[in-house]
PDB file of C-alpha atoms in Angstrom:
ATOM      1  CA  MET A  12     133.337 156.121 108.744  1.00 35.00           C
ATOM      2  CA  LYS A  13     131.143 154.531 111.319  1.00 36.00           C
ATOM      3  CA  ALA A  14     131.093 151.285 109.591  1.00 39.00           C
ATOM      4  CA  GLU A  15     134.711 150.946 110.107  1.00 37.00           C
ATOM      5  CA  GLN A  16     134.029 151.219 114.093  1.00 36.00           C
ATOM      6  CA  ALA A  17     131.929 148.582 114.501  1.00 37.00           C
ATOM      7  CA  ASP A  18     131.743 146.500 117.397  1.00 36.00           C
ATOM      8  CA  ARG A  19     133.314 143.299 117.094  1.00 35.00           C
ATOM      9  CA  ASN A  20     130.435 141.687 118.244  1.00 36.00           C
ATOM     10  CA  ASP A  21     128.441 143.010 115.088  1.00 46.00           C
ATOM     11  CA  ARG A  22     131.034 141.220 113.086  1.00 46.00           C
ATOM     12  CA  LYS A  23     129.974 138.456 110.800  1.00 51.00           C
ATOM     13  CA  PRO A  24     132.457 135.206 109.803  1.00 54.00           C
ATOM     14  CA  LEU A  25     132.960 134.252 106.289  1.00 58.00           C
ATOM     15  CA  GLY A  26     133.477 130.840 104.988  1.00 53.00           C
ATOM     16  CA  THR A  27     134.908 127.662 106.998  1.00 47.00           C
ATOM     17  CA  GLY A  28     138.821 128.065 106.151  1.00 53.00           C
ATOM     18  CA  THR A  29     141.404 130.152 107.629  1.00 66.00           C
ATOM     19  CA  ALA A  30     142.126 131.983 104.570  1.00 78.00           C
ATOM     20  CA  PHE A  31     139.444 133.832 102.872  1.00 90.00           C
ATOM     21  CA  THR A  32     139.666 136.770 100.246  1.00 96.00           C
ATOM     22  CA  ILE A  33     137.328 139.481  99.236  1.00 97.00           C
ATOM     23  CA  ALA A  34     138.779 140.508  95.955  1.00 98.00           C
ATOM     24  CA  ILE A  35     137.699 144.529  95.288  1.00 98.00           C
ATOM     25  CA  ASP A  36     138.895 146.185  91.631  1.00 97.00           C
ATOM     26  CA  GLY A  37     137.796 149.219  90.073  1.00 96.00           C
ATOM     27  CA  PRO A  38     138.906 152.439  88.614  1.00 95.00           C
ATOM     28  CA  ALA A  39     140.247 155.604  90.683  1.00 89.00           C
ATOM     29  CA  ALA A  40     137.789 157.543  92.770  1.00 93.00           C
ATOM     30  CA  ALA A  41     134.942 155.029  92.149  1.00 96.00           C
ATOM     31  CA  GLY A  42     134.710 154.284  96.067  1.00 96.00           C
ATOM     32  CA  LYS A  43     136.211 150.821  96.456  1.00 96.00           C
ATOM     33  CA  GLY A  44     138.642 152.074  99.342  1.00 94.00           C
ATOM     34  CA  SER A  45     135.983 153.251 101.318  1.00 96.00           C
ATOM     35  CA  ILE A  46     133.619 149.981 100.703  1.00 98.00           C
ATOM     36  CA  SER A  47     137.051 148.193 101.165  1.00 98.00           C
ATOM     37  CA  ARG A  48     137.635 149.209 105.062  1.00 97.00           C
ATOM     38  CA  ALA A  49     134.263 149.424 105.529  1.00 98.00           C
ATOM     39  CA  ILE A  50     133.709 145.463 104.515  1.00 97.00           C
ATOM     40  CA  ALA A  51     136.842 144.655 106.263  1.00 96.00           C
ATOM     41  CA  ALA A  52     135.712 146.324 109.791  1.00 97.00           C
ATOM     42  CA  HIS A  53     132.115 144.672 108.907  1.00 96.00           C
ATOM     43  CA  TYR A  54     133.391 141.149 108.890  1.00 94.00           C
ATOM     44  CA  GLY A  55     136.336 141.764 111.062  1.00 94.00           C
ATOM     45  CA  LEU A  56     139.198 140.769 107.934  1.00 94.00           C
ATOM     46  CA  ALA A  57     142.721 142.500 107.409  1.00 91.00           C
ATOM     47  CA  HIS A  58     142.454 145.169 104.623  1.00 93.00           C
ATOM     48  CA  LEU A  59     145.392 145.992 101.974  1.00 93.00           C
ATOM     49  CA  ASP A  60     144.763 149.047  99.598  1.00 92.00           C
ATOM     50  CA  THR A  61     147.340 147.554  96.994  1.00 91.00           C
ATOM     51  CA  GLY A  62     147.466 150.940  95.232  1.00 85.00           C
ATOM     52  CA  LEU A  63     149.382 152.152  98.163  1.00 93.00           C
ATOM     53  CA  LEU A  64     152.122 149.656  97.183  1.00 94.00           C
ATOM     54  CA  TYR A  65     152.590 151.865  94.088  1.00 93.00           C
ATOM     55  CA  ARG A  66     152.078 155.076  95.453  1.00 95.00           C
ATOM     56  CA  ALA A  67     154.816 154.121  97.908  1.00 96.00           C
ATOM     57  CA  VAL A  68     157.154 153.014  95.268  1.00 96.00           C
ATOM     58  CA  GLY A  69     156.201 156.135  92.932  1.00 97.00           C
ATOM     59  CA  ALA A  70     157.072 158.458  96.089  1.00 97.00           C
ATOM     60  CA  GLN A  71     160.226 156.578  96.452  1.00 97.00           C
ATOM     61  CA  VAL A  72     161.024 157.407  92.516  1.00 97.00           C
ATOM     62  CA  LEU A  73     160.254 160.797  92.974  1.00 97.00           C
ATOM     63  CA  SER A  74     162.981 161.177  95.616  1.00 96.00           C
ATOM     64  CA  GLY A  75     165.373 159.767  93.335  1.00 97.00           C
ATOM     65  CA  SER A  76     165.287 155.841  93.785  1.00 97.00           C
ATOM     66  CA  ASP A  77     165.015 153.455  91.193  1.00 97.00           C
ATOM     67  CA  PRO A  78     161.879 151.840  90.369  1.00 96.00           C
ATOM     68  CA  LEU A  79     162.596 148.230  90.796  1.00 96.00           C
ATOM     69  CA  ARG A  80     165.015 148.675  93.968  1.00 95.00           C
ATOM     70  CA  ALA A  81     162.263 150.987  95.335  1.00 95.00           C
ATOM     71  CA  ALA A  82     159.641 148.018  94.689  1.00 95.00           C
ATOM     72  CA  GLU A  83     162.320 145.127  96.088  1.00 93.00           C
ATOM     73  CA  ASN A  84     162.788 147.039  99.303  1.00 92.00           C
ATOM     74  CA  LEU A  85     159.239 148.249 100.032  1.00 89.00           C
ATOM     75  CA  THR A  86     158.002 147.825 103.674  1.00 86.00           C
ATOM     76  CA  VAL A  87     154.766 147.766 105.542  1.00 77.00           C
ATOM     77  CA  ASP A  88     155.892 150.909 106.927  1.00 87.00           C
ATOM     78  CA  ASP A  89     156.635 152.682 103.590  1.00 92.00           C
ATOM     79  CA  LEU A  90     152.852 152.353 102.999  1.00 89.00           C
ATOM     80  CA  GLN A  91     152.162 154.942 106.211  1.00 89.00           C
ATOM     81  CA  ALA A  92     154.230 157.584 104.575  1.00 94.00           C
ATOM     82  CA  ASP A  93     153.098 161.013 104.077  1.00 92.00           C
ATOM     83  CA  GLY A  94     151.639 162.712 100.742  1.00 92.00           C
ATOM     84  CA  LEU A  95     150.915 159.018  99.418  1.00 94.00           C
ATOM     85  CA  ARG A  96     147.629 160.508  98.155  1.00 84.00           C
ATOM     86  CA  SER A  97     149.275 163.907  96.210  1.00 88.00           C
ATOM     87  CA  ALA A  98     148.429 164.318  92.687  1.00 82.00           C
ATOM     88  CA  GLU A  99     151.959 164.299  91.850  1.00 93.00           C
ATOM     89  CA  VAL A 100     152.615 160.825  93.824  1.00 95.00           C
ATOM     90  CA  SER A 101     149.515 159.341  92.009  1.00 87.00           C
ATOM     91  CA  GLN A 102     150.950 160.376  88.659  1.00 91.00           C
ATOM     92  CA  ALA A 103     153.972 158.440  89.075  1.00 96.00           C
ATOM     93  CA  ALA A 104     152.191 155.497  90.813  1.00 93.00           C
ATOM     94  CA  ALA A 105     150.280 155.098  87.459  1.00 87.00           C
ATOM     95  CA  GLU A 106     153.431 154.881  85.752  1.00 93.00           C
ATOM     96  CA  VAL A 107     155.557 152.563  87.893  1.00 94.00           C
ATOM     97  CA  ALA A 108     152.403 150.179  87.826  1.00 85.00           C
ATOM     98  CA  VAL A 109     152.609 149.427  84.068  1.00 86.00           C
ATOM     99  CA  MET A 110     156.529 148.281  84.520  1.00 92.00           C
ATOM    100  CA  PRO A 111     156.375 144.394  84.658  1.00 90.00           C
ATOM    101  CA  GLU A 112     159.368 144.218  86.850  1.00 93.00           C
ATOM    102  CA  VAL A 113     157.735 146.428  89.399  1.00 94.00           C
ATOM    103  CA  ARG A 114     154.625 144.275  89.413  1.00 87.00           C
ATOM    104  CA  ALA A 115     156.463 141.009  89.693  1.00 91.00           C
ATOM    105  CA  GLU A 116     157.814 142.511  92.620  1.00 93.00           C
ATOM    106  CA  LEU A 117     154.937 143.139  94.654  1.00 94.00           C
ATOM    107  CA  LEU A 118     152.957 140.315  93.199  1.00 93.00           C
ATOM    108  CA  GLU A 119     153.904 137.956  95.977  1.00 87.00           C
ATOM    109  CA  PHE A 120     153.496 140.496  98.793  1.00 86.00           C
ATOM    110  CA  GLN A 121     149.965 141.112  97.845  1.00 93.00           C
ATOM    111  CA  ARG A 122     149.289 137.140  97.670  1.00 93.00           C
ATOM    112  CA  ARG A 123     150.562 136.677 100.772  1.00 87.00           C
ATOM    113  CA  PHE A 124     148.594 138.922 102.454  1.00 89.00           C
ATOM    114  CA  ALA A 125     145.461 137.917 100.335  1.00 94.00           C
ATOM    115  CA  ARG A 126     145.569 134.507 101.538  1.00 91.00           C
ATOM    116  CA  ARG A 127     146.615 135.189 105.402  1.00 90.00           C
ATOM    117  CA  GLU A 128     145.021 133.420 108.283  1.00 89.00           C
ATOM    118  CA  GLY A 129     141.861 134.986 109.186  1.00 90.00           C
ATOM    119  CA  GLY A 130     141.049 136.279 105.689  1.00 93.00           C
ATOM    120  CA  ALA A 131     141.858 139.750 103.969  1.00 95.00           C
ATOM    121  CA  VAL A 132     139.871 142.382 101.881  1.00 97.00           C
ATOM    122  CA  LEU A 133     142.260 143.654  98.906  1.00 97.00           C
ATOM    123  CA  ASP A 134     141.338 146.385  96.726  1.00 96.00           C
ATOM    124  CA  GLY A 135     143.167 147.424  93.476  1.00 93.00           C
ATOM    125  CA  ARG A 136     142.970 147.004  89.705  1.00 91.00           C
ATOM    126  CA  ASP A 137     143.669 143.545  89.138  1.00 92.00           C
ATOM    127  CA  ILE A 138     143.298 141.506  92.649  1.00 96.00           C
ATOM    128  CA  GLY A 139     140.403 139.231  91.111  1.00 97.00           C
ATOM    129  CA  THR A 140     141.649 138.617  87.861  1.00 96.00           C
ATOM    130  CA  VAL A 141     145.569 138.116  88.496  1.00 93.00           C
ATOM    131  CA  ILE A 142     146.449 138.679  92.177  1.00 94.00           C
ATOM    132  CA  VAL A 143     144.003 136.385  93.554  1.00 96.00           C
ATOM    133  CA  PRO A 144     141.548 134.636  91.036  1.00 96.00           C
ATOM    134  CA  GLN A 145     140.705 132.336  93.178  1.00 95.00           C
ATOM    135  CA  ALA A 146     139.216 134.784  95.682  1.00 96.00           C
ATOM    136  CA  GLU A 147     135.973 133.498  97.266  1.00 95.00           C
ATOM    137  CA  VAL A 148     134.417 137.079  96.675  1.00 96.00           C
ATOM    138  CA  LYS A 149     135.193 139.577  93.834  1.00 98.00           C
ATOM    139  CA  LEU A 150     133.700 142.884  93.378  1.00 98.00           C
ATOM    140  CA  PHE A 151     134.064 145.195  90.759  1.00 98.00           C
ATOM    141  CA  VAL A 152     133.211 148.822  91.898  1.00 98.00           C
ATOM    142  CA  THR A 153     132.986 151.783  89.179  1.00 98.00           C
ATOM    143  CA  ALA A 154     131.312 154.990  88.260  1.00 98.00           C
ATOM    144  CA  ASN A 155     131.332 157.217  85.272  1.00 97.00           C
ATOM    145  CA  ALA A 156     134.365 159.348  84.753  1.00 97.00           C
ATOM    146  CA  GLU A 157     132.690 162.764  85.662  1.00 97.00           C
ATOM    147  CA  VAL A 158     131.660 161.432  89.086  1.00 97.00           C
ATOM    148  CA  ARG A 159     134.644 159.960  89.364  1.00 97.00           C
ATOM    149  CA  ALA A 160     136.473 163.325  88.577  1.00 97.00           C
ATOM    150  CA  GLY A 161     134.339 165.267  90.908  1.00 97.00           C
ATOM    151  CA  ARG A 162     135.191 163.201  94.075  1.00 95.00           C
ATOM    152  CA  ARG A 163     138.420 163.517  93.471  1.00 93.00           C
ATOM    153  CA  PHE A 164     138.558 167.150  92.601  1.00 96.00           C
ATOM    154  CA  LYS A 165     136.838 167.856  96.079  1.00 95.00           C
ATOM    155  CA  GLU A 166     139.587 165.593  98.175  1.00 90.00           C
ATOM    156  CA  LEU A 167     142.410 167.801  95.998  1.00 89.00           C
ATOM    157  CA  VAL A 168     140.799 171.333  96.477  1.00 94.00           C
ATOM    158  CA  ALA A 169     140.383 170.145 100.476  1.00 93.00           C
ATOM    159  CA  SER A 170     144.093 169.090 100.540  1.00 84.00           C
ATOM    160  CA  GLY A 171     145.209 172.659  99.246  1.00 89.00           C
ATOM    161  CA  ALA A 172     146.028 171.478  95.881  1.00 87.00           C
ATOM    162  CA  GLU A 173     145.755 173.690  92.910  1.00 91.00           C
ATOM    163  CA  THR A 174     143.714 172.227  89.833  1.00 95.00           C
ATOM    164  CA  THR A 175     140.878 172.834  87.706  1.00 96.00           C
ATOM    165  CA  PHE A 176     137.671 170.263  87.657  1.00 97.00           C
ATOM    166  CA  GLU A 177     138.546 170.032  83.817  1.00 97.00           C
ATOM    167  CA  GLN A 178     142.162 169.071  84.543  1.00 96.00           C
ATOM    168  CA  VAL A 179     141.125 165.999  87.222  1.00 96.00           C
ATOM    169  CA  LEU A 180     138.917 164.716  84.379  1.00 97.00           C
ATOM    170  CA  GLN A 181     141.527 164.845  81.621  1.00 96.00           C
ATOM    171  CA  ASP A 182     143.789 163.064  84.573  1.00 93.00           C
ATOM    172  CA  VAL A 183     140.823 160.313  85.239  1.00 95.00           C
ATOM    173  CA  ILE A 184     140.316 159.784  81.646  1.00 95.00           C
ATOM    174  CA  ALA A 185     144.191 158.986  80.836  1.00 94.00           C
ATOM    175  CA  ARG A 186     144.552 156.978  83.640  1.00 90.00           C
ATOM    176  CA  ASP A 187     141.482 154.712  82.867  1.00 92.00           C
ATOM    177  CA  ALA A 188     142.761 154.249  79.175  1.00 92.00           C
ATOM    178  CA  ARG A 189     146.416 153.563  80.761  1.00 88.00           C
ATOM    179  CA  ASP A 190     144.877 151.022  83.404  1.00 88.00           C
ATOM    180  CA  SER A 191     142.601 149.072  80.592  1.00 89.00           C
ATOM    181  CA  SER A 192     145.332 149.242  77.785  1.00 88.00           C
ATOM    182  CA  ARG A 193     148.293 148.324  79.691  1.00 82.00           C
ATOM    183  CA  ALA A 194     149.743 144.806  78.179  1.00 80.00           C
ATOM    184  CA  THR A 195     150.489 143.552  81.810  1.00 77.00           C
ATOM    185  CA  ALA A 196     147.362 142.972  84.314  1.00 82.00           C
ATOM    186  CA  PRO A 197     144.822 145.234  82.542  1.00 88.00           C
ATOM    187  CA  MET A 198     141.979 146.796  84.632  1.00 91.00           C
ATOM    188  CA  VAL A 199     138.957 144.437  83.661  1.00 93.00           C
ATOM    189  CA  ALA A 200     136.240 142.953  85.795  1.00 95.00           C
ATOM    190  CA  ALA A 201     136.570 139.512  86.392  1.00 95.00           C
ATOM    191  CA  GLN A 202     133.811 137.264  84.711  1.00 95.00           C
ATOM    192  CA  ASP A 203     132.374 136.086  88.187  1.00 96.00           C
ATOM    193  CA  ALA A 204     132.718 139.462  89.597  1.00 97.00           C
ATOM    194  CA  VAL A 205     129.647 141.509  90.938  1.00 97.00           C
ATOM    195  CA  LEU A 206     129.644 144.850  89.439  1.00 97.00           C
ATOM    196  CA  ILE A 207     128.725 147.856  91.521  1.00 98.00           C
ATOM    197  CA  ASP A 208     128.281 151.228  89.800  1.00 98.00           C
ATOM    198  CA  THR A 209     128.540 154.009  92.579  1.00 98.00           C
ATOM    199  CA  SER A 210     127.329 156.934  90.336  1.00 97.00           C
ATOM    200  CA  GLU A 211     124.291 157.628  91.904  1.00 97.00           C
ATOM    201  CA  LEU A 212     124.941 155.842  95.229  1.00 97.00           C
ATOM    202  CA  SER A 213     125.499 157.730  98.375  1.00 96.00           C
ATOM    203  CA  LEU A 214     128.473 155.604 100.282  1.00 96.00           C
ATOM    204  CA  SER A 215     126.275 154.001 102.661  1.00 97.00           C
ATOM    205  CA  ALA A 216     124.103 152.415 100.139  1.00 98.00           C
ATOM    206  CA  ALA A 217     127.144 151.152  97.898  1.00 98.00           C
ATOM    207  CA  ILE A 218     128.450 149.470 101.142  1.00 98.00           C
ATOM    208  CA  ALA A 219     125.012 148.043 101.877  1.00 98.00           C
ATOM    209  CA  GLN A 220     124.969 146.770  98.248  1.00 97.00           C
ATOM    210  CA  ALA A 221     128.437 145.487  98.556  1.00 98.00           C
ATOM    211  CA  ILE A 222     127.597 143.473 101.839  1.00 97.00           C
ATOM    212  CA  ALA A 223     124.603 142.369 100.462  1.00 96.00           C
ATOM    213  CA  ALA A 224     126.328 140.588  97.511  1.00 95.00           C
ATOM    214  CA  ILE A 225     128.684 138.902  99.843  1.00 95.00           C
ATOM    215  CA  ASP A 226     126.329 137.866 102.404  1.00 94.00           C
ATOM    216  CA  LYS A 227     124.672 136.137  99.405  1.00 91.00           C
ATOM    217  CA  GLU A 228     127.745 134.018  98.763  1.00 83.00           C
ATOM    218  CA  PHE A 229     127.443 132.661 102.090  1.00 75.00           C
ATOM    219  CA  PRO A 230     123.961 132.397 103.209  1.00 64.00           C
ATOM    220  CA  ASP A 231     124.397 129.959 106.053  1.00 59.00           C
ATOM    221  CA  GLU A 232     126.767 132.005 108.054  1.00 56.00           C
ATOM    222  CA  ASN A 233     125.173 135.420 107.516  1.00 51.00           C
ATOM    223  CA  SER A 234     121.530 134.261 108.089  1.00 49.00           C
TER     224      SER A 234
END
């Protein structure tokens, strides 16, 4: 993505403190990951895809590990493991993500990253509501289920997976239901989050809309 390759001289500082958090939440395949990486590059902030934490735990569970033990021993290097984007790991991640004891183990890791010196962008499903409710900026990136399923279907086919659009759509709908109805940290937009619907937006347009929303919060720094 060109936005991730922006020259450091084009990056804009935000806020006046050493800890600055942009929380980006939303359902699967809404585009929050690409938007988050672009925003991190634009402002020169660290980035954490919190979904990888659960995918990494899920991958270890598929290999026979106990979910809680996998969460307790998780390292940053585990987030670089191959195959974390596969459909099988995605399903396993969704299952471990509803376990309160697993979420508790990963909670502090995320909070430390969020308030790190120099600022950070975190994307997930409960960043602005549970992980960092004090985040300086909160965005909720979404899109309708059919659009998200189409995006995910293309990714899976490109990776060699054998599936159908109908199956992917059902998986997306089922995951939305799990994420939004779970007792612990359900996926909901924070009351003060800016909503960005990418159903009919190109990636560049969605990124521009996100940056505009952030700059609006800090007009003095970005005028």
